[in-house]
Coordinates of C-alpha atoms in Angstrom, one line a residue:
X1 CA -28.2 -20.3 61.3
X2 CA -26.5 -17.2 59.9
X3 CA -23.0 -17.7 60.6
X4 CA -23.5 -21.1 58.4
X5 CA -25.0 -19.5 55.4
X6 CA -23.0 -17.0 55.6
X7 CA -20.0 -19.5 55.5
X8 CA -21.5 -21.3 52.4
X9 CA -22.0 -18.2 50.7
X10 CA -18.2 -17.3 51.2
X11 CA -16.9 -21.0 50.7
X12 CA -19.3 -20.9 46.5
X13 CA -17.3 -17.5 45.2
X14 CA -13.9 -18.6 44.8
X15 CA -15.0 -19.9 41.2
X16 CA -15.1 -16.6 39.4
X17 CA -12.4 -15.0 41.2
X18 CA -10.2 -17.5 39.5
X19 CA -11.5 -16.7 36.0
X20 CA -11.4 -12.9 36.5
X21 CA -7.5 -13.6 37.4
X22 CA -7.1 -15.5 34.2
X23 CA -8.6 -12.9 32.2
X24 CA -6.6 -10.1 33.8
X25 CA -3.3 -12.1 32.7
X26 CA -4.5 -12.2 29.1
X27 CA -5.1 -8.4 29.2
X28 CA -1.4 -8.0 30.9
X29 CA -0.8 -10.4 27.9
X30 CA -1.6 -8.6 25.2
X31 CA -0.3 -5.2 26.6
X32 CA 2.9 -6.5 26.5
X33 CA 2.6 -7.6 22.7
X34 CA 1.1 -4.3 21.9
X35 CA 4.6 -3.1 23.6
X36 CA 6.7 -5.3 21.9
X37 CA 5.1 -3.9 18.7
X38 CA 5.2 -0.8 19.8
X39 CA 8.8 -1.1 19.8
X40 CA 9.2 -3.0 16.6
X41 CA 7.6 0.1 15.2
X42 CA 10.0 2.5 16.8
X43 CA 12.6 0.4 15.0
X44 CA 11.7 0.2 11.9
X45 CA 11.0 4.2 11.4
X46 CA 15.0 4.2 12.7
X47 CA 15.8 2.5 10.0
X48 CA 13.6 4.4 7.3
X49 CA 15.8 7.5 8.9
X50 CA 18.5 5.9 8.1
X51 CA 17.2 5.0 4.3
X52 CA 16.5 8.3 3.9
X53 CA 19.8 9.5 5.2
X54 CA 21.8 7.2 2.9
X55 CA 19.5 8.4 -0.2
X56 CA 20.2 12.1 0.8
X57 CA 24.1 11.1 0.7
X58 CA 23.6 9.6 -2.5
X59 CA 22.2 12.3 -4.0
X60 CA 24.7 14.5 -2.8
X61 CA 27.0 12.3 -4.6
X62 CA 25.4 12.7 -7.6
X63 CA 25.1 15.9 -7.8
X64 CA 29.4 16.4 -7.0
X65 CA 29.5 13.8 -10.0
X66 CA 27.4 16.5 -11.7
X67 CA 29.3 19.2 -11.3
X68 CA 32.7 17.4 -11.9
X69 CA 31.4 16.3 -15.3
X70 CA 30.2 19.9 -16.1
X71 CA 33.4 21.2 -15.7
X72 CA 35.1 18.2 -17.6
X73 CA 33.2 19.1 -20.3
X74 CA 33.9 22.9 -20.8
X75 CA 37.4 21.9 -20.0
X76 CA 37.0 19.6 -22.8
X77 CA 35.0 22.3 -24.9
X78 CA 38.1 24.9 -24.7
X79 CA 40.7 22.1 -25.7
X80 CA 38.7 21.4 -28.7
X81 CA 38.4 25.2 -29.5
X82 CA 42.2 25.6 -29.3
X83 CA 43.2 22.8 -31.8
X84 CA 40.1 23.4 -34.3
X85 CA 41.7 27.3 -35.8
X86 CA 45.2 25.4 -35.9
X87 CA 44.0 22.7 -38.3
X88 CA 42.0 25.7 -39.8
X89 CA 45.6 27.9 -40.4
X90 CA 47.4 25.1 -41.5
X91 CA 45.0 24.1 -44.0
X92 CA 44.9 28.0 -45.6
X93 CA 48.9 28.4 -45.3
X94 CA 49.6 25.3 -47.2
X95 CA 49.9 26.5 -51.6
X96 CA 47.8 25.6 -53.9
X97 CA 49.3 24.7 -57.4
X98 CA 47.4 26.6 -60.4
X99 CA 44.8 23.8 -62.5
X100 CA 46.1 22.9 -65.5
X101 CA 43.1 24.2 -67.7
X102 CA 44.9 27.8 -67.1
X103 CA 48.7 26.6 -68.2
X104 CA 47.0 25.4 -71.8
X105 CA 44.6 28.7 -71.8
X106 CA 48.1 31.0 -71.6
X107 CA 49.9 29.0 -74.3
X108 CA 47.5 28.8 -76.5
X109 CA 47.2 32.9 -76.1
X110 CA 51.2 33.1 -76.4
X111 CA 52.5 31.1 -78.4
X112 CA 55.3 32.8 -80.3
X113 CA 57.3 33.9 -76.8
X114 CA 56.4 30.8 -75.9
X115 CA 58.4 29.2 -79.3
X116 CA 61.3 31.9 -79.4
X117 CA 61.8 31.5 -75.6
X118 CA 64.6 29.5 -74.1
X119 CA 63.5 26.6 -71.7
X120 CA 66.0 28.4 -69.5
X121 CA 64.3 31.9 -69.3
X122 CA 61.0 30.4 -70.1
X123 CA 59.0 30.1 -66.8
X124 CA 56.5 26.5 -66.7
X125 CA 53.8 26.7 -64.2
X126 CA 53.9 24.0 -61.6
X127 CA 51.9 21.1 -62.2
X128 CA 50.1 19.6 -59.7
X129 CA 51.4 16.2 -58.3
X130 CA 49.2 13.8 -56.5
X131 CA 51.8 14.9 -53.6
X132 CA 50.2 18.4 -54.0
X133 CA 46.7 16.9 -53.8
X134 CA 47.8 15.1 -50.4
X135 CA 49.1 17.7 -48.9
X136 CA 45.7 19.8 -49.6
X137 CA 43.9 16.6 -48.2
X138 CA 46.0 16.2 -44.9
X139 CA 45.1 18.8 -42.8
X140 CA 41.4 18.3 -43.6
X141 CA 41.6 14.6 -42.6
X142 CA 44.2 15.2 -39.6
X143 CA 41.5 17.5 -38.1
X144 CA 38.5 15.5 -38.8
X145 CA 40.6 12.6 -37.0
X146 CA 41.3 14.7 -34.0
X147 CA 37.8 15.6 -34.0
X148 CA 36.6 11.7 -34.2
X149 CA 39.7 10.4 -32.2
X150 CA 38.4 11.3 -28.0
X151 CA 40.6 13.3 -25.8
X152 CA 42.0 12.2 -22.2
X153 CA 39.5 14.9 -20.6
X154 CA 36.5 13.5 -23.3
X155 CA 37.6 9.7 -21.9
X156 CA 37.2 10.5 -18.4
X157 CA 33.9 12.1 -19.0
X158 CA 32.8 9.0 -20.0
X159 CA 33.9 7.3 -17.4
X160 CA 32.7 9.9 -14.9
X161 CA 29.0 9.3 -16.6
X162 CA 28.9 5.7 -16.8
X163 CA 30.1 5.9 -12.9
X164 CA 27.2 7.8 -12.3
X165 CA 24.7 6.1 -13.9
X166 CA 25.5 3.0 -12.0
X167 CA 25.8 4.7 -8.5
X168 CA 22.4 6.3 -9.4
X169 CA 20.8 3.0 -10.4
X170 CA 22.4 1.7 -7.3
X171 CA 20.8 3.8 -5.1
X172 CA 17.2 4.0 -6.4
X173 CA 17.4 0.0 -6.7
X174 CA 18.6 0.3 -3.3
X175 CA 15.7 3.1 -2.3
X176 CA 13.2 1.2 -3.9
X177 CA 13.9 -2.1 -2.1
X178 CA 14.0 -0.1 1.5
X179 CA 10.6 1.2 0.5
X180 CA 8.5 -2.2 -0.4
X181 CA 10.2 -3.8 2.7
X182 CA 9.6 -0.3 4.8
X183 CA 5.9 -1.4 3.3
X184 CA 5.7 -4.9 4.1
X185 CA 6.2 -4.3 7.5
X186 CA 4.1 -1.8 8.4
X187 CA 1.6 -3.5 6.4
X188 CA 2.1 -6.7 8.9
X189 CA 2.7 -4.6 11.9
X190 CA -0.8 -2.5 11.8
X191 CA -2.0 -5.7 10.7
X192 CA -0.9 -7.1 13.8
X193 CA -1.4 -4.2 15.5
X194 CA -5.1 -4.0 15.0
X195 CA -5.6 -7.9 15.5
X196 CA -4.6 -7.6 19.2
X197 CA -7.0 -4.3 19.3
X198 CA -10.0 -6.5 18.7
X199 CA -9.0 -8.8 20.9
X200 CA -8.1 -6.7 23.4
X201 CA -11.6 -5.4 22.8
X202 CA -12.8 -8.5 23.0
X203 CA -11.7 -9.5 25.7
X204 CA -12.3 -6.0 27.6
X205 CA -15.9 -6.9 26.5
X206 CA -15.8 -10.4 28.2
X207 CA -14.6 -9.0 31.7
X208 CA -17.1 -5.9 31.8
X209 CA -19.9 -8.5 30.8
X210 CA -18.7 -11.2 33.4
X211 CA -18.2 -7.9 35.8
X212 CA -21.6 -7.1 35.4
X213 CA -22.9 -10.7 36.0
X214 CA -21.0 -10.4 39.0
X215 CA -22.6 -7.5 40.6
X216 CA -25.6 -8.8 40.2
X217 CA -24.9 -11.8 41.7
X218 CA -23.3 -10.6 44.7
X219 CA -26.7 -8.6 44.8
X220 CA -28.9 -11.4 44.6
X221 CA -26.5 -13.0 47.2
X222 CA -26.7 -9.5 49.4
X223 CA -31.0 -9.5 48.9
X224 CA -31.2 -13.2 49.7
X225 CA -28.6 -12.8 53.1
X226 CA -30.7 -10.1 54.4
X227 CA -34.0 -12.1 53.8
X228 CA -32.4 -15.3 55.7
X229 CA -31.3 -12.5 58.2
X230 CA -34.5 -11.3 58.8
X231 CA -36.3 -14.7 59.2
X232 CA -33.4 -15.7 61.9
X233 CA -34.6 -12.4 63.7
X234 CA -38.5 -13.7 63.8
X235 CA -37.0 -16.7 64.7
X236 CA -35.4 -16.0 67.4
X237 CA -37.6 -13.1 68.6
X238 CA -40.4 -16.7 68.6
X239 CA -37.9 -18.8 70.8
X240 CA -37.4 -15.9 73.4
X241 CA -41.9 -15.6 73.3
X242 CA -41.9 -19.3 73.2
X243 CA -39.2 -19.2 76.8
X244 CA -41.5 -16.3 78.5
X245 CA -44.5 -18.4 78.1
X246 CA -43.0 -21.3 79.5
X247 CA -41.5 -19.3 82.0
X248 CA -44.4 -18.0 83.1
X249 CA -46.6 -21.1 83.0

């Protein structure tokens, strides 16, 4: 009688056993996608280093462009200095002819040396020409087209600005794009990331609960094998009374 429940009892508890193993796998499962994202992760900081390093270098760029540009300028700054005072001494060393108003004011002061003179001895003031007037205008408008007209140092100043400007805009289009993808996918990975949490949870929940059903069942099993145990004792201790009665009659 025992050793037959006892084989029934083994022969019904294969059933979980077999689920418990499935569940297990899931768990194993999704520790292995928490590693993959774990890794994923690991990757993606890398490369947010190496965002960060290529912004650095660009800023280091930037600033050498700076300070090539400053000096540009105040080489720029001295060359302009050094032609200005030459127009400026130029423009005062060239004569100016007397205005006419003063010629007629003197003859009308002198005029009988001006009548018993020669035109040989007689000395005319200069009239100014428009060639007189041009050459007071020249220096004025050479040096206000030197000033307009740029310099090769003033040229590739520009060029050294607009140079910068585009590497700048380069690299914060270029930071700025790192950062919203940088974003996006740590936005999916946590999101990820705290999806196979809950289920992992979930799960974890499942096998303590189907644990715990367990337990009690191999109890029940345990409480109902020692009460069969103990009626195959009475039993067996009525056979043996049962033999020494008949025995004995």
């Amino acid at each position: 009688m025992s050793t037959t429940t006892s084989i029934t009892l083994t022969q019904s508890s294969p059933g979980p056993c077999s689920s418990c193993a499935q569940q297990a796998r899931a768990l194993a499962e999704a520790h292995a996608q928490i590693e993959e994202l774990e890794s994923q992760i690991r990757i993606l900081t890398l490369r947010a280093t190496s965002a960060v390093e290529k912004a650095t270098e660009y800023e280091t760029s930037l600033r050498r462009l700076n300070s090539t540009r400053s000096h540009v300028g105040r080489q720029s700054v001295d060359s302009t200095g050094s032609t200005r005072p030459h127009s400026i001494q130029t423009s005062l060393i060239t004569p100016v002819s007397p205005p006419r108003t003063a010629a007629g004011r003197l003859a009308r002061l002198l005029p009988s040396r001006t009548a018993s003179a020669t035109p040989t001895h007689a000395p005319s003031a200069p009239i100014p020409t428009p060639l007189s007037v041009a050459a007071l205008d020249l220096p004025i408008e050479l040096s206000a087209s030197a000033l307009n007209s740029p310099s090769p140092s003033e040229l590739e100043l520009i060029e050294a600005l607009s140079h910068e400007h585009e590497l700048r805009k380069a690299a914060e289009d270029a930071a700025a794009k790192t950062n919203s993808e940088i974003e996006e996918l740590t936005g999916q990975l946590f999101e990820q990331a705290n999806e196979m949490v809950a289920t992992e949870r979930k799960a974890r929940a499942k096998l303590e609960a189907r644990v715990e059903v367990l337990e009690k069942r191999d109890g029940e099993k345990a409480k109902r094998l020692g009460v069969l145990e103990t009626r195959v004792q009475r039993v067996e201790r009525i056979r043996r009374l049962l033999k020494d009665e008949s025995e004995v009659s």
